[in-house]
Amino acid sequence: MPRYEVVTQARKHAPYTRSFAEAPSLPALNGQLFHQNRPVVQVREATVGRPSNHRVRLPLRVKLGFLEQLETCTYLGMDVRTALGICIDGLSTRKRAARELAGVVRELRTQVSRGTSFARALSLYPAVFDEVTVGLIAAGEEGGTFADALTNVRRIWARNEELRHRLAMMLVYPAIVLIAATGVVWLLITRVVPQFISVLAEMKADLPLATRVLVAVSHGVTGHPAAVALSLVGLMGVTARVPPFIKRHPILHRLAWRLPVAGRLLGLLVRANFSRTFAQLKRAHAKTTQALLLCRDLSWNYEYRSAIARALVRVQRGEPLSRSLSDDVEIFGEMMVNGIRFMEMSGAGTEGLERLTELLERELDGYIGTLRQVLDPLLIVLLGLVIGGIVFATFLPALQIMQNI
């Protein structure tokens, strides 16, 4: 019987508790925990003994292309097995990701041919198809709206890919400027500064503090270039490992919400993803409790997950969703809480949720645009200070000599 790791939290801001449980399947375990009214932060299968092919990870753009093709075949009236066969024939074998996806799709078609539901087959690859995707597909299969479920999943994936692309493009210009500036600084320190300082040394000029510091840096860089290069590579490696380190330590998840810029961006991303996914689940006629259970796994952040877990327990007790979310307004935001409260009072359906999603996504887009407009000038100013400081420290002794003449 599969073994699962269960993370719970007794109350808000309390320590997270880990335990292990055995169940026939993940849905069965979720059902058991659901009836216990326990705020469950995370449930995941223990990694010991898991088949290696279940750990396949694919880029979102590759999965999105497969899903779009599957959606088209389904709308043309094809059954799932035939549609999967067409998708296999349409996948390119030139790239490794496409070959891995083809292997996954072949296994999916084999499972479906044996009578397994498509949602159950998808659940065998949790690293490729998340629980929200599996939940939407399962709801579509049960409600007879399989094609609409594929459309909802495709919209979620497309929006996530768009956000990822926008964030990546926002960093392209700063990266190019930093690379160019690093090259300029390297040439100044290793070529220009030593020659200029040698001239000043022959004149036996008294070097000011700023120039002496620059000379020490120049000697260190020119004398140990390999050490400097390794230090830069190590710094980049440490910086790249900071986000995974925070993800692995739930005690730091609360700190992520309080960071000046990253915390604000995290909050807007979480709220927009929650609102969009919750609206798609409700459109697929999912129950509020089931929708919250699936939305819990939208983010790695335990603060968000625990807030959803507490709201889920309160909804099970019969409380309105807006009141259940109001205790964690710092996570969900006043716009979302007030919007859901208004929809509950007015009786609005999924149209209201979609309108709320548009407002949240517009707020997110505006914040990303603002970051782009602020980040570029700040980067230029920073680089100007660095390069200007090097030039100033280099020519400062010459200016002093000219004044003494």
Short mmCIF file of N, CA and C in Angstrom, two decimals, residues 321-395:
data_model
loop_
_atom_site.label_atom_id
_atom_site.label_comp_id
_atom_site.label_asym_id
_atom_site.label_seq_id
_atom_site.Cartn_x
_atom_site.Cartn_y
_atom_site.Cartn_z
N LEU A 321 -17.58 31.25 2.03
CA LEU A 321 -16.20 31.26 1.59
C LEU A 321 -15.51 32.58 1.92
N SER A 322 -16.22 33.69 1.74
CA SER A 322 -15.60 34.99 2.02
C SER A 322 -15.20 35.11 3.49
N ARG A 323 -16.04 34.64 4.40
CA ARG A 323 -15.70 34.70 5.82
C ARG A 323 -14.56 33.74 6.13
N SER A 324 -14.51 32.63 5.44
CA SER A 324 -13.43 31.66 5.67
C SER A 324 -12.08 32.22 5.22
N LEU A 325 -12.08 33.06 4.19
CA LEU A 325 -10.84 33.63 3.69
C LEU A 325 -10.45 34.92 4.40
N SER A 326 -11.39 35.54 5.12
CA SER A 326 -11.15 36.86 5.70
C SER A 326 -10.08 36.84 6.79
N ASP A 327 -9.90 35.71 7.48
CA ASP A 327 -8.88 35.65 8.52
C ASP A 327 -7.46 35.67 7.96
N ASP A 328 -7.32 35.40 6.68
CA ASP A 328 -6.01 35.42 6.02
C ASP A 328 -6.02 36.44 4.89
N VAL A 329 -6.51 37.63 5.21
CA VAL A 329 -6.61 38.66 4.18
C VAL A 329 -5.23 39.09 3.70
N GLU A 330 -4.20 38.93 4.53
CA GLU A 330 -2.86 39.29 4.09
C GLU A 330 -2.35 38.34 3.01
N ILE A 331 -2.96 37.16 2.91
CA ILE A 331 -2.59 36.20 1.87
C ILE A 331 -3.44 36.41 0.63
N PHE A 332 -4.75 36.52 0.80
CA PHE A 332 -5.66 36.58 -0.35
C PHE A 332 -5.93 38.00 -0.82
N GLY A 333 -5.71 38.98 0.02
CA GLY A 333 -5.93 40.35 -0.39
C GLY A 333 -7.37 40.80 -0.20
N GLU A 334 -7.54 42.08 0.07
CA GLU A 334 -8.88 42.62 0.31
C GLU A 334 -9.74 42.57 -0.95
N MET A 335 -9.13 42.74 -2.12
CA MET A 335 -9.92 42.72 -3.35
C MET A 335 -10.60 41.38 -3.55
N MET A 336 -9.89 40.28 -3.30
CA MET A 336 -10.47 38.97 -3.48
C MET A 336 -11.54 38.68 -2.44
N VAL A 337 -11.24 38.98 -1.18
CA VAL A 337 -12.21 38.71 -0.11
C VAL A 337 -13.48 39.51 -0.31
N ASN A 338 -13.35 40.80 -0.60
CA ASN A 338 -14.53 41.64 -0.82
C ASN A 338 -15.27 41.24 -2.08
N GLY A 339 -14.53 40.84 -3.14
CA GLY A 339 -15.19 40.42 -4.37
C GLY A 339 -16.01 39.16 -4.17
N ILE A 340 -15.47 38.18 -3.45
CA ILE A 340 -16.22 36.95 -3.19
C ILE A 340 -17.41 37.23 -2.28
N ARG A 341 -17.24 38.13 -1.31
CA ARG A 341 -18.36 38.48 -0.44
C ARG A 341 -19.50 39.13 -1.25
N PHE A 342 -19.15 40.00 -2.17
CA PHE A 342 -20.18 40.64 -3.00
C PHE A 342 -20.87 39.61 -3.88
N MET A 343 -20.13 38.66 -4.43
CA MET A 343 -20.74 37.63 -5.28
C MET A 343 -21.66 36.72 -4.47
N GLU A 344 -21.30 36.44 -3.24
CA GLU A 344 -22.18 35.62 -2.39
C GLU A 344 -23.47 36.37 -2.07
N MET A 345 -23.36 37.67 -1.84
CA MET A 345 -24.56 38.46 -1.52
C MET A 345 -25.46 38.66 -2.74
N SER A 346 -24.84 38.82 -3.92
CA SER A 346 -25.62 39.10 -5.13
C SER A 346 -26.03 37.83 -5.86
N GLY A 347 -25.45 36.69 -5.50
CA GLY A 347 -25.79 35.44 -6.18
C GLY A 347 -25.12 35.27 -7.52
N ALA A 348 -24.05 36.02 -7.77
CA ALA A 348 -23.33 35.90 -9.04
C ALA A 348 -22.61 34.56 -9.12
N GLY A 349 -22.49 34.04 -10.32
CA GLY A 349 -21.84 32.75 -10.52
C GLY A 349 -20.41 32.88 -10.99
N THR A 350 -20.05 32.02 -11.94
CA THR A 350 -18.67 32.02 -12.43
C THR A 350 -18.31 33.30 -13.18
N GLU A 351 -19.33 34.00 -13.70
CA GLU A 351 -19.03 35.26 -14.40
C GLU A 351 -18.38 36.26 -13.46
N GLY A 352 -18.87 36.31 -12.22
CA GLY A 352 -18.27 37.21 -11.24
C GLY A 352 -16.85 36.82 -10.90
N LEU A 353 -16.60 35.52 -10.79
CA LEU A 353 -15.24 35.06 -10.51
C LEU A 353 -14.29 35.39 -11.66
N GLU A 354 -14.78 35.25 -12.88
CA GLU A 354 -13.94 35.57 -14.03
C GLU A 354 -13.65 37.07 -14.09
N ARG A 355 -14.63 37.88 -13.73
CA ARG A 355 -14.38 39.32 -13.68
C ARG A 355 -13.37 39.67 -12.60
N LEU A 356 -13.47 39.01 -11.47
CA LEU A 356 -12.51 39.22 -10.40
C LEU A 356 -11.11 38.77 -10.84
N THR A 357 -11.04 37.68 -11.59
CA THR A 357 -9.76 37.20 -12.10
C THR A 357 -9.14 38.23 -13.03
N GLU A 358 -9.95 38.84 -13.88
CA GLU A 358 -9.43 39.87 -14.79
C GLU A 358 -8.85 41.05 -14.02
N LEU A 359 -9.51 41.46 -12.95
CA LEU A 359 -9.01 42.57 -12.15
C LEU A 359 -7.69 42.21 -11.47
N LEU A 360 -7.61 40.99 -10.93
CA LEU A 360 -6.37 40.56 -10.26
C LEU A 360 -5.22 40.42 -11.26
N GLU A 361 -5.52 39.89 -12.43
CA GLU A 361 -4.47 39.75 -13.44
C GLU A 361 -4.04 41.11 -13.98
N ARG A 362 -4.98 42.04 -14.06
CA ARG A 362 -4.61 43.39 -14.49
C ARG A 362 -3.70 44.05 -13.45
N GLU A 363 -3.99 43.80 -12.18
CA GLU A 363 -3.13 44.34 -11.12
C GLU A 363 -1.74 43.70 -11.20
N LEU A 364 -1.67 42.41 -11.47
CA LEU A 364 -0.40 41.74 -11.61
C LEU A 364 0.38 42.27 -12.80
N ASP A 365 -0.28 42.42 -13.94
CA ASP A 365 0.38 42.95 -15.13
C ASP A 365 0.90 44.36 -14.89
N GLY A 366 0.12 45.17 -14.20
CA GLY A 366 0.56 46.53 -13.90
C GLY A 366 1.79 46.55 -13.01
N TYR A 367 1.84 45.65 -12.04
CA TYR A 367 2.99 45.61 -11.14
C TYR A 367 4.24 45.15 -11.88
N ILE A 368 4.08 44.15 -12.78
CA ILE A 368 5.23 43.69 -13.56
C ILE A 368 5.74 44.81 -14.46
N GLY A 369 4.81 45.56 -15.08
CA GLY A 369 5.22 46.69 -15.90
C GLY A 369 5.93 47.76 -15.10
N THR A 370 5.45 48.01 -13.89
CA THR A 370 6.11 49.00 -13.03
C THR A 370 7.51 48.55 -12.65
N LEU A 371 7.66 47.28 -12.34
CA LEU A 371 8.99 46.76 -12.02
C LEU A 371 9.94 46.95 -13.19
N ARG A 372 9.43 46.70 -14.39
CA ARG A 372 10.28 46.86 -15.58
C ARG A 372 10.71 48.32 -15.74
N GLN A 373 9.80 49.24 -15.51
CA GLN A 373 10.12 50.65 -15.68
C GLN A 373 11.08 51.16 -14.60
N VAL A 374 11.02 50.57 -13.41
CA VAL A 374 11.88 51.02 -12.32
C VAL A 374 13.23 50.30 -12.35
N LEU A 375 13.23 49.03 -12.73
CA LEU A 375 14.46 48.24 -12.67
C LEU A 375 15.51 48.73 -13.64
N ASP A 376 15.11 49.07 -14.86
CA ASP A 376 16.08 49.50 -15.86
C ASP A 376 16.81 50.78 -15.47
N PRO A 377 16.12 51.86 -15.07
CA PRO A 377 16.87 53.06 -14.65
C PRO A 377 17.76 52.82 -13.43
N LEU A 378 17.28 52.03 -12.46
CA LEU A 378 18.11 51.74 -11.29
C LEU A 378 19.38 51.01 -11.68
N LEU A 379 19.26 50.09 -12.63
CA LEU A 379 20.43 49.36 -13.08
C LEU A 379 21.43 50.29 -13.76
N ILE A 380 20.94 51.21 -14.58
CA ILE A 380 21.81 52.16 -15.26
C ILE A 380 22.52 53.05 -14.23
N VAL A 381 21.77 53.51 -13.23
CA VAL A 381 22.37 54.35 -12.19
C VAL A 381 23.45 53.58 -11.43
N LEU A 382 23.18 52.33 -11.08
CA LEU A 382 24.14 51.53 -10.34
C LEU A 382 25.42 51.32 -11.15
N LEU A 383 25.26 50.98 -12.42
CA LEU A 383 26.44 50.78 -13.26
C LEU A 383 27.19 52.09 -13.47
N GLY A 384 26.47 53.19 -13.57
CA GLY A 384 27.13 54.48 -13.69
C GLY A 384 27.96 54.81 -12.47
N LEU A 385 27.45 54.47 -11.30
CA LEU A 385 28.21 54.72 -10.08
C LEU A 385 29.47 53.86 -10.02
N VAL A 386 29.36 52.59 -10.43
CA VAL A 386 30.53 51.71 -10.40
C VAL A 386 31.60 52.19 -11.38
N ILE A 387 31.21 52.38 -12.64
CA ILE A 387 32.19 52.80 -13.65
C ILE A 387 32.69 54.21 -13.36
N GLY A 388 31.80 55.09 -12.95
CA GLY A 388 32.23 56.44 -12.61
C GLY A 388 33.18 56.46 -11.42
N GLY A 389 32.93 55.58 -10.44
CA GLY A 389 33.84 55.50 -9.29
C GLY A 389 35.22 55.03 -9.70
N ILE A 390 35.29 54.07 -10.64
CA ILE A 390 36.59 53.60 -11.12
C ILE A 390 37.34 54.72 -11.84
N VAL A 391 36.64 55.43 -12.71
CA VAL A 391 37.28 56.53 -13.44
C VAL A 391 37.72 57.63 -12.49
N PHE A 392 36.88 57.94 -11.51
CA PHE A 392 37.22 59.00 -10.55
C PHE A 392 38.47 58.62 -9.74
N ALA A 393 38.49 57.36 -9.24
CA ALA A 393 39.65 56.92 -8.46
C ALA A 393 40.91 56.86 -9.31
N THR A 394 40.75 56.62 -10.61
CA THR A 394 41.92 56.55 -11.49
C THR A 394 42.52 57.93 -11.76
N PHE A 395 41.67 58.90 -12.03
CA PHE A 395 42.16 60.23 -12.42
C PHE A 395 42.30 61.18 -11.23
#
